[in-house]
mmCIF file of C-alpha atoms in Angstrom:
data_model
loop_
_atom_site.group_PDB
_atom_site.id
_atom_site.type_symbol
_atom_site.label_atom_id
_atom_site.label_comp_id
_atom_site.label_asym_id
_atom_site.label_seq_id
_atom_site.Cartn_x
_atom_site.Cartn_y
_atom_site.Cartn_z
ATOM 1 C CA MET A 19 -16.169 7.091 15.121
ATOM 2 C CA ASN A 20 -12.388 7.343 14.851
ATOM 3 C CA ASP A 21 -10.782 4.119 13.734
ATOM 4 C CA GLN A 22 -7.219 5.355 13.840
ATOM 5 C CA PRO A 23 -4.828 2.929 15.512
ATOM 6 C CA GLY A 24 -3.272 3.711 18.866
ATOM 7 C CA PRO A 25 0.432 4.115 19.532
ATOM 8 C CA ARG A 26 2.610 1.122 18.822
ATOM 9 C CA PRO A 27 4.343 -0.473 21.803
ATOM 10 C CA LEU A 28 7.880 0.702 22.437
ATOM 11 C CA SER A 29 10.708 -1.685 21.750
ATOM 12 C CA GLU A 30 13.363 -2.500 24.302
ATOM 13 C CA GLY A 31 15.886 -0.258 22.546
ATOM 14 C CA GLU A 32 13.446 2.665 22.491
ATOM 15 C CA GLN A 33 12.710 2.245 26.191
ATOM 16 C CA THR A 34 16.424 2.259 26.918
ATOM 17 C CA LEU A 35 16.879 5.406 24.816
ATOM 18 C CA ILE A 36 14.048 7.156 26.650
ATOM 19 C CA SER A 37 15.552 6.211 30.015
ATOM 20 C CA VAL A 38 18.970 7.532 28.987
ATOM 21 C CA THR A 39 17.429 10.767 27.670
ATOM 22 C CA ALA A 40 15.438 11.308 30.867
ATOM 23 C CA ALA A 41 18.576 10.724 32.933
ATOM 24 C CA ALA A 42 20.488 13.237 30.793
ATOM 25 C CA VAL A 43 17.745 15.831 31.274
ATOM 26 C CA GLY A 44 17.898 15.213 35.027
ATOM 27 C CA VAL A 45 21.664 15.698 35.025
ATOM 28 C CA LEU A 46 21.201 18.914 33.022
ATOM 29 C CA GLY A 47 18.748 20.230 35.585
ATOM 30 C CA LEU A 48 21.066 19.219 38.455
ATOM 31 C CA ILE A 49 24.000 21.064 36.881
ATOM 32 C CA GLY A 50 21.894 24.187 36.443
ATOM 33 C CA PHE A 51 20.727 23.925 40.058
ATOM 34 C CA VAL A 52 24.273 23.581 41.403
ATOM 35 C CA ILE A 53 25.586 26.513 39.357
ATOM 36 C CA SER A 54 22.767 28.872 40.230
ATOM 37 C CA PHE A 55 22.454 27.833 43.883
ATOM 38 C CA ALA A 56 25.439 29.810 45.203
ATOM 39 C CA THR A 57 24.721 32.859 43.054
ATOM 40 C CA VAL A 58 21.077 33.123 44.101
ATOM 41 C CA MET A 59 21.914 32.434 47.748
ATOM 42 C CA ASP A 60 24.484 35.267 47.815
ATOM 43 C CA ALA A 61 21.980 37.612 46.151
ATOM 44 C CA ALA A 62 19.286 36.659 48.700
ATOM 45 C CA LYS A 63 21.405 37.068 51.861
ATOM 46 C CA PRO A 64 20.593 40.773 52.356
ATOM 47 C CA THR A 65 16.895 39.944 52.354
ATOM 48 C CA PHE A 66 16.633 36.421 53.851
ATOM 49 C CA GLY A 67 19.722 36.311 56.030
ATOM 50 C CA PRO A 68 20.546 32.789 57.310
ATOM 51 C CA LEU A 69 17.609 31.343 55.348
ATOM 52 C CA ALA A 70 18.941 32.577 52.011
ATOM 53 C CA PHE A 71 19.794 29.019 50.914
ATOM 54 C CA LEU A 72 16.083 28.136 50.943
ATOM 55 C CA LEU A 73 15.311 30.554 48.094
ATOM 56 C CA PRO A 74 17.322 28.823 45.319
ATOM 57 C CA LEU A 75 16.373 25.451 46.759
ATOM 58 C CA GLY A 76 12.658 26.245 46.727
ATOM 59 C CA VAL A 77 12.679 27.872 43.278
ATOM 60 C CA ASP A 78 14.643 25.091 41.570
ATOM 61 C CA LEU A 79 12.684 22.405 43.400
ATOM 62 C CA GLY A 80 9.449 24.100 42.351
ATOM 63 C CA ILE A 81 10.571 24.019 38.712
ATOM 64 C CA GLY A 82 11.197 20.277 38.932
ATOM 65 C CA VAL A 83 8.009 19.499 40.872
ATOM 66 C CA PHE A 84 5.624 21.442 38.646
ATOM 67 C CA SER A 85 7.326 20.164 35.497
ATOM 68 C CA ALA A 86 6.945 16.569 36.700
ATOM 69 C CA LEU A 87 3.338 17.268 37.696
ATOM 70 C CA ASP A 88 2.614 18.608 34.214
ATOM 71 C CA ILE A 89 4.086 15.438 32.655
ATOM 72 C CA VAL A 90 2.110 13.134 34.969
ATOM 73 C CA LEU A 91 -1.179 14.923 34.299
ATOM 74 C CA ALA A 92 -0.488 14.840 30.568
ATOM 75 C CA ARG A 93 0.122 11.085 30.782
ATOM 76 C CA LEU A 94 -3.155 10.623 32.642
ATOM 77 C CA ASP A 95 -4.953 12.803 30.048
ATOM 78 C CA MET A 96 -5.810 15.261 32.824
ATOM 79 C CA ARG A 97 -3.466 18.058 31.912
ATOM 80 C CA VAL A 98 -4.150 21.589 33.177
ATOM 81 C CA ARG A 99 -3.121 23.982 30.432
ATOM 82 C CA TRP A 100 -2.100 26.865 32.677
ATOM 83 C CA LEU A 101 0.132 24.606 34.764
ATOM 84 C CA ARG A 102 2.975 24.950 32.266
ATOM 85 C CA PHE A 103 3.279 28.664 33.054
ATOM 86 C CA ILE A 104 4.391 27.937 36.631
ATOM 87 C CA PRO A 105 7.740 26.343 35.648
ATOM 88 C CA TRP A 106 8.205 29.089 33.079
ATOM 89 C CA THR A 107 7.666 31.775 35.700
ATOM 90 C CA LEU A 108 9.963 30.107 38.214
ATOM 91 C CA THR A 109 12.614 29.732 35.533
ATOM 92 C CA ALA A 110 12.310 33.414 34.664
ATOM 93 C CA VAL A 111 12.746 34.233 38.357
ATOM 94 C CA THR A 112 15.838 32.004 38.557
ATOM 95 C CA VAL A 113 17.339 33.616 35.467
ATOM 96 C CA TYR A 114 16.697 37.085 36.859
ATOM 97 C CA LEU A 115 18.230 36.252 40.218
ATOM 98 C CA ASN A 116 21.275 34.788 38.483
ATOM 99 C CA VAL A 117 21.901 37.674 36.102
ATOM 100 C CA ALA A 118 20.759 40.598 38.243
ATOM 101 C CA ALA A 119 24.153 41.050 39.909
ATOM 102 C CA TYR A 120 25.974 40.891 36.570
ATOM 103 C CA ALA A 121 23.567 42.956 34.470
ATOM 104 C CA THR A 122 23.735 46.084 36.664
ATOM 105 C CA GLY A 123 27.404 46.190 37.685
ATOM 106 C CA PRO A 124 29.410 49.422 38.037
ATOM 107 C CA GLY A 125 31.397 48.652 34.904
ATOM 108 C CA GLY A 126 28.358 47.788 32.829
ATOM 109 C CA PRO A 127 26.671 44.417 32.266
ATOM 110 C CA ASN A 128 28.883 41.368 32.112
ATOM 111 C CA TRP A 129 27.272 39.620 29.163
ATOM 112 C CA PHE A 130 29.343 36.485 29.542
ATOM 113 C CA ALA A 131 28.066 35.991 33.079
ATOM 114 C CA VAL A 132 24.519 36.877 32.050
ATOM 115 C CA VAL A 133 24.433 34.296 29.235
ATOM 116 C CA ALA A 134 26.262 31.661 31.309
ATOM 117 C CA HIS A 135 23.775 31.937 34.196
ATOM 118 C CA ALA A 136 20.706 32.100 31.939
ATOM 119 C CA ILE A 137 21.427 29.294 29.472
ATOM 120 C CA LEU A 138 21.124 26.291 31.795
ATOM 121 C CA PRO A 139 17.698 27.162 33.314
ATOM 122 C CA GLY A 140 16.446 27.925 29.816
ATOM 123 C CA LEU A 141 17.642 24.536 28.526
ATOM 124 C CA TRP A 142 15.952 22.849 31.465
ATOM 125 C CA VAL A 143 12.583 24.399 30.654
ATOM 126 C CA VAL A 144 12.926 23.569 26.948
ATOM 127 C CA ALA A 145 13.756 19.926 27.721
ATOM 128 C CA VAL A 146 10.836 19.601 30.124
ATOM 129 C CA GLU A 147 8.423 21.183 27.628
ATOM 130 C CA ILE A 148 9.543 18.793 24.867
ATOM 131 C CA GLY A 149 9.137 15.813 27.184
ATOM 132 C CA THR A 150 5.685 16.991 28.207
ATOM 133 C CA HIS A 151 4.665 17.397 24.580
ATOM 134 C CA ALA A 152 5.842 13.849 23.776
ATOM 135 C CA VAL A 153 3.979 12.360 26.726
ATOM 136 C CA ARG A 154 0.821 14.317 25.910
ATOM 137 C CA LYS A 155 0.998 13.265 22.254
ATOM 138 C CA ARG A 156 1.317 9.611 23.191
ATOM 139 C CA ALA A 157 -1.559 9.923 25.648
ATOM 140 C CA ASN A 158 -3.716 11.421 22.903
ATOM 141 C CA LEU A 159 -2.809 8.566 20.572
ATOM 142 C CA ALA A 160 -3.777 6.080 23.260
ATOM 143 C CA ASN A 161 -7.193 7.760 23.578
ATOM 144 C CA PRO A 162 -8.235 8.702 20.019
ATOM 145 C CA SER A 163 -11.806 9.365 21.086
ATOM 146 C CA ARG A 164 -10.628 12.326 23.172
ATOM 147 C CA ARG A 165 -8.420 13.852 20.490
ATOM 148 C CA LEU A 166 -9.433 16.357 17.824
ATOM 149 C CA ASP A 167 -7.674 15.676 14.537
ATOM 150 C CA SER A 168 -5.634 18.533 13.165
ATOM 151 C CA ILE A 169 -6.150 19.977 9.690
ATOM 152 C CA ARG A 170 -3.204 20.188 7.335
ATOM 153 C CA VAL A 171 -1.429 23.523 7.046
ATOM 154 C CA SER A 172 -1.649 23.333 3.236
ATOM 155 C CA ARG A 173 -5.459 23.367 3.432
ATOM 156 C CA TRP A 174 -5.359 26.437 5.672
ATOM 157 C CA LEU A 175 -3.127 28.198 3.136
ATOM 158 C CA LEU A 176 -5.103 27.224 0.026
ATOM 159 C CA SER A 177 -8.585 27.771 1.419
ATOM 160 C CA PRO A 178 -8.484 29.587 4.768
ATOM 161 C CA VAL A 179 -12.144 30.646 5.097
ATOM 162 C CA PRO A 180 -13.795 27.275 4.261
ATOM 163 C CA THR A 181 -11.156 25.515 6.370
ATOM 164 C CA PHE A 182 -11.989 27.720 9.346
ATOM 165 C CA ALA A 183 -15.682 26.954 8.813
ATOM 166 C CA LEU A 184 -14.874 23.226 8.725
ATOM 167 C CA TRP A 185 -12.800 23.455 11.911
ATOM 168 C CA ARG A 186 -15.591 25.425 13.576
ATOM 169 C CA ARG A 187 -18.136 22.734 12.718
ATOM 170 C CA MET A 188 -15.751 20.038 14.014
ATOM 171 C CA VAL A 189 -15.642 21.852 17.352
ATOM 172 C CA LEU A 190 -19.365 22.625 17.488
ATOM 173 C CA TRP A 191 -20.504 19.192 16.323
ATOM 174 C CA GLU A 192 -17.863 17.329 18.397
ATOM 175 C CA VAL A 193 -16.541 15.593 15.308
ATOM 176 C CA ARG A 194 -12.995 14.620 16.203
ATOM 177 C CA SER A 195 -12.165 12.641 13.071
ATOM 178 C CA TYR A 196 -11.011 14.727 10.130
ATOM 179 C CA PRO A 197 -12.199 12.230 7.436
ATOM 180 C CA GLU A 198 -15.604 12.035 9.127
ATOM 181 C CA ALA A 199 -15.771 15.827 9.182
ATOM 182 C CA LEU A 200 -15.062 15.905 5.435
ATOM 183 C CA ASN A 201 -17.873 13.402 4.800
ATOM 184 C CA ARG A 202 -20.321 15.426 6.892
ATOM 185 C CA GLU A 203 -19.246 18.596 5.099
ATOM 186 C CA ARG A 204 -19.949 16.905 1.770
ATOM 187 C CA GLU A 205 -23.393 15.840 2.960
ATOM 188 C CA ARG A 206 -24.056 19.359 4.219
ATOM 189 C CA ILE A 207 -23.226 20.867 0.823
ATOM 190 C CA LEU A 208 -25.447 18.320 -0.947
ATOM 191 C CA ALA A 209 -28.291 18.992 1.503
ATOM 192 C CA LYS A 210 -27.929 22.717 0.890
ATOM 193 C CA THR A 211 -28.063 22.080 -2.853
ATOM 194 C CA ASP A 212 -31.271 20.075 -2.417
ATOM 195 C CA LEU A 213 -32.850 22.912 -0.421
ATOM 196 C CA GLN A 214 -31.863 25.449 -3.095
ATOM 197 C CA ASP A 215 -33.324 23.255 -5.836
ATOM 198 C CA ARG A 216 -36.550 22.827 -3.889
ATOM 199 C CA TYR A 217 -37.139 26.353 -2.598
ATOM 200 C CA GLY A 218 -34.927 28.547 -4.800
ATOM 201 C CA ARG A 219 -32.458 31.206 -3.736
ATOM 202 C CA LEU A 220 -34.549 32.248 -0.741
ATOM 203 C CA TRP A 221 -34.565 28.723 0.699
ATOM 204 C CA GLN A 222 -33.560 30.039 4.128
ATOM 205 C CA PHE A 223 -36.936 31.819 4.355
ATOM 206 C CA LYS A 224 -39.095 29.319 2.439
ATOM 207 C CA ALA A 225 -37.852 26.083 4.002
ATOM 208 C CA SER A 226 -39.593 24.751 7.059
ATOM 209 C CA ARG A 227 -38.147 25.455 10.452
ATOM 210 C CA ARG A 228 -37.399 21.791 11.017
ATOM 211 C CA GLU A 229 -35.411 21.578 7.813
ATOM 212 C CA ARG A 230 -33.454 24.692 8.714
ATOM 213 C CA ALA A 231 -32.751 23.331 12.201
ATOM 214 C CA LEU A 232 -31.611 19.975 10.852
ATOM 215 C CA TYR A 233 -29.406 21.715 8.319
ATOM 216 C CA LYS A 234 -27.846 23.866 11.030
ATOM 217 C CA LEU A 235 -27.175 20.812 13.188
ATOM 218 C CA GLY A 236 -25.687 18.953 10.230
ATOM 219 C CA GLU A 237 -28.276 16.193 10.420
ATOM 220 C CA LEU A 238 -30.192 16.906 7.220
ATOM 221 C CA ALA A 239 -29.337 14.026 4.929
ATOM 222 C CA PRO A 240 -29.154 14.810 1.204
ATOM 223 C CA ALA A 241 -31.444 13.084 -1.222
ATOM 224 C CA ARG A 242 -29.976 9.800 -2.301
ATOM 225 C CA THR A 243 -30.210 9.585 -6.051
ATOM 226 C CA GLU A 244 -29.609 6.160 -7.451
ATOM 227 C CA PRO A 245 -28.666 5.685 -11.090
ATOM 228 C CA VAL A 246 -31.497 4.549 -13.338
ATOM 229 C CA ARG A 247 -31.036 0.998 -14.497
ATOM 230 C CA LEU A 248 -32.490 0.049 -17.841
ATOM 231 C CA VAL A 249 -34.240 -3.295 -17.520
ATOM 232 C CA PRO A 250 -34.237 -5.177 -20.838
ATOM 233 C CA PRO A 251 -37.615 -6.524 -22.032
ATOM 234 C CA PRO A 252 -38.232 -10.153 -21.258
ATOM 235 C CA ALA A 253 -37.206 -12.470 -24.030
ATOM 236 C CA PRO A 254 -40.103 -14.188 -25.882
ATOM 237 C CA GLN A 255 -40.726 -17.702 -24.774
ATOM 238 C CA ARG A 256 -39.906 -20.267 -27.403
ATOM 239 C CA PRO A 257 -41.182 -23.833 -27.494
ATOM 240 C CA ALA A 258 -38.739 -26.338 -26.279
ATOM 241 C CA LEU A 259 -36.984 -28.151 -29.066
ATOM 242 C CA THR A 260 -37.131 -31.949 -28.971
ATOM 243 C CA ALA A 261 -33.893 -33.685 -29.544
ATOM 244 C CA ALA A 262 -33.570 -35.465 -32.874
ATOM 245 C CA PRO A 263 -33.319 -39.269 -32.729
ATOM 246 C CA ALA A 264 -29.793 -40.492 -32.728
ATOM 247 C CA ARG A 265 -28.654 -41.905 -36.034
ATOM 248 C CA LYS A 266 -26.728 -45.093 -36.251
ATOM 249 C CA PRO A 267 -23.373 -44.598 -37.841
ATOM 250 C CA SER A 268 -23.439 -46.059 -41.324
ATOM 251 C CA PRO A 269 -20.404 -48.047 -42.323
ATOM 252 C CA ARG A 270 -18.391 -46.102 -44.822
ATOM 253 C CA LYS A 271 -16.662 -47.738 -47.660
ATOM 254 C CA SER A 272 -12.979 -47.323 -47.706
ATOM 255 C CA ARG A 273 -11.864 -45.094 -50.503
ATOM 256 C CA LYS A 274 -8.541 -46.859 -50.755
ATOM 257 C CA THR A 275 -8.658 -49.911 -52.999
ATOM 258 C CA THR A 276 -6.361 -52.692 -51.955
ATOM 259 C CA ARG A 277 -4.236 -53.955 -54.736
ATOM 260 C CA PRO A 278 -3.747 -57.661 -55.071
ATOM 261 C CA ALA A 279 -0.378 -58.916 -53.981
ATOM 262 C CA ILE A 280 2.056 -60.002 -56.696
ATOM 263 C CA ALA A 281 2.801 -63.723 -56.664
ATOM 264 C CA PRO A 282 6.482 -64.712 -56.489
ATOM 265 C CA SER A 283 6.133 -66.694 -59.723
ATOM 266 C CA GLU A 284 5.356 -63.531 -61.694
ATOM 267 C CA VAL A 285 8.963 -62.307 -61.446
ATOM 268 C CA ASP A 286 10.634 -65.503 -62.662
ATOM 269 C CA ASP A 287 11.616 -63.863 -65.928
ATOM 270 C CA LEU A 288 13.392 -61.063 -64.043
ATOM 271 C CA MET A 289 15.382 -63.279 -61.674
ATOM 272 C CA PRO A 290 18.567 -63.547 -63.846
ATOM 273 C CA LEU A 291 18.661 -59.799 -64.351
ATOM 274 C CA GLY A 292 17.941 -59.267 -60.649
ATOM 275 C CA TRP A 293 20.870 -61.497 -59.612
ATOM 276 C CA GLN A 294 23.146 -59.578 -61.939
ATOM 277 C CA VAL A 295 22.058 -56.217 -60.460
ATOM 278 C CA ALA A 296 22.438 -57.586 -56.940
ATOM 279 C CA ALA A 297 25.955 -58.848 -57.716
ATOM 280 C CA ASP A 298 26.901 -55.469 -59.191
ATOM 281 C CA HIS A 299 25.674 -53.561 -56.094
ATOM 282 C CA ASP A 300 27.363 -56.057 -53.798
ATOM 283 C CA ALA A 301 30.666 -55.551 -55.614
ATOM 284 C CA ARG A 302 30.394 -51.788 -55.215
ATOM 285 C CA GLY A 303 29.366 -52.095 -51.577
ATOM 286 C CA VAL A 304 25.975 -50.418 -52.127
ATOM 287 C CA THR A 305 22.892 -51.666 -50.327
ATOM 288 C CA LEU A 306 20.289 -52.855 -52.776
ATOM 289 C CA THR A 307 16.858 -51.332 -52.246
ATOM 290 C CA ARG A 308 13.622 -51.595 -54.108
ATOM 291 C CA ASP A 309 13.984 -48.245 -55.859
ATOM 292 C CA ARG A 310 17.592 -48.929 -56.864
ATOM 293 C CA LEU A 311 16.606 -52.341 -58.194
ATOM 294 C CA ARG A 312 13.776 -50.791 -60.171
ATOM 295 C CA ASP A 313 15.950 -48.045 -61.645
ATOM 296 C CA ALA A 314 18.744 -50.447 -62.561
ATOM 297 C CA ILE A 315 16.361 -52.789 -64.400
ATOM 298 C CA ARG A 316 14.736 -49.863 -66.222
ATOM 299 C CA GLN A 317 18.193 -48.707 -67.407
ATOM 300 C CA THR A 318 18.581 -52.025 -69.232
ATOM 301 C CA GLY A 319 15.438 -51.243 -71.224
ATOM 302 C CA GLN A 320 13.174 -53.568 -69.321
ATOM 303 C CA SER A 321 9.921 -52.223 -67.854
ATOM 304 C CA ILE A 322 9.117 -53.022 -64.261
ATOM 305 C CA SER A 323 6.690 -51.560 -61.728
ATOM 306 C CA THR A 324 7.481 -50.678 -58.174
ATOM 307 C CA ASP A 325 5.415 -53.548 -56.789
ATOM 308 C CA ARG A 326 7.200 -56.074 -59.039
ATOM 309 C CA ALA A 327 10.529 -54.591 -57.996
ATOM 310 C CA GLY A 328 9.558 -55.160 -54.375
ATOM 311 C CA ALA A 329 8.543 -58.753 -55.068
ATOM 312 C CA LEU A 330 11.779 -59.328 -56.999
ATOM 313 C CA LEU A 331 13.862 -57.907 -54.136
ATOM 314 C CA ALA A 332 12.083 -60.216 -51.684
ATOM 315 C CA ARG A 333 12.956 -63.294 -53.800
ATOM 316 C CA LEU A 334 16.554 -62.148 -54.180
ATOM 317 C CA ARG A 335 16.902 -61.934 -50.408
ATOM 318 C CA THR A 336 15.359 -65.346 -49.729
ATOM 319 C CA GLU A 337 16.874 -67.364 -52.560
ATOM 320 C CA THR A 338 20.512 -68.114 -53.169
ATOM 321 C CA GLY A 339 21.732 -66.753 -56.441
ATOM 322 C CA PRO A 340 23.841 -68.684 -59.010
ATOM 323 C CA THR A 341 27.538 -68.220 -59.475
ATOM 324 C CA ALA A 342 28.961 -65.457 -61.579
ATOM 325 C CA GLU A 343 29.634 -67.757 -64.600
ATOM 326 C CA ASN A 344 26.089 -69.107 -64.610
ATOM 327 C CA THR A 345 24.801 -65.612 -64.287
ATOM 328 C CA GLU A 346 26.723 -64.451 -67.291
ATOM 329 C CA GLN A 347 25.611 -67.462 -69.345
ATOM 330 C CA GLU A 348 21.943 -66.887 -68.351
ATOM 331 C CA ALA A 349 22.194 -63.161 -69.119
ATOM 332 C CA ALA A 350 23.756 -64.039 -72.540
#
């Protein structure tokens, strides 16, 4: 089975280009016909007389008709291979009739006239052959089941004998797909290896006739060896474990011990010194904090804890301090 895609549809620009090319080829053929018509008619007058004009007309028309017929049959996938030789032969006749008078002149051949009269019919045949090849190629792409895939030239160069054997089997077995032919060739080699392993070197004489026939037809399937899979031993069955009863969370005692709050009355003895420190910081424009209050009181030689400093700062912020004179008298 050949799963290769068919030809893609032509775009509008490609169709226009093909139409222009076909018209140019037609003009080329018309120019060649006009140039060679008078020459061939003059050369045919001694033989055909008044009907001499029919010779170039019939030959050139035959070239066009058989060329078009070859293209049509190629498009219909019904091409006759020997049909291409008819336009070639008619073209050779036209070239001969055009150059005969100039190739055997009394002063020797006139090569300019020979080439000038031979080039246009030759170009016409070349153009028609290229067009026929393109049409036939597209017809083959449209019908992949009727087309035999070609083998790469590099394979022919690297391994000519096995490649010829592969191409021969493709023709004999009607295998038109090249990848499919490679797969069947692989299976054939594996089947041959199996026969050699089973019967030895003389397997062609020891194997059964059916096996030899199947091998010759390419239908002997090789032994399918599957990789051995190691199955692990079944795991021992274990008794199902019952879930342990849920435990109620026990209240945990807080490791942090809460310290009792300091009463405001416990810092009464530090109030005069606190007002003095507050007045000093206020005069310097420094914000009084608990740590600064604690450090300032400790610099006077008085001991105070951080908690008491906080309680003292709270009283200083809530109570109105005495005047500066009273403060100095109390501090004295």
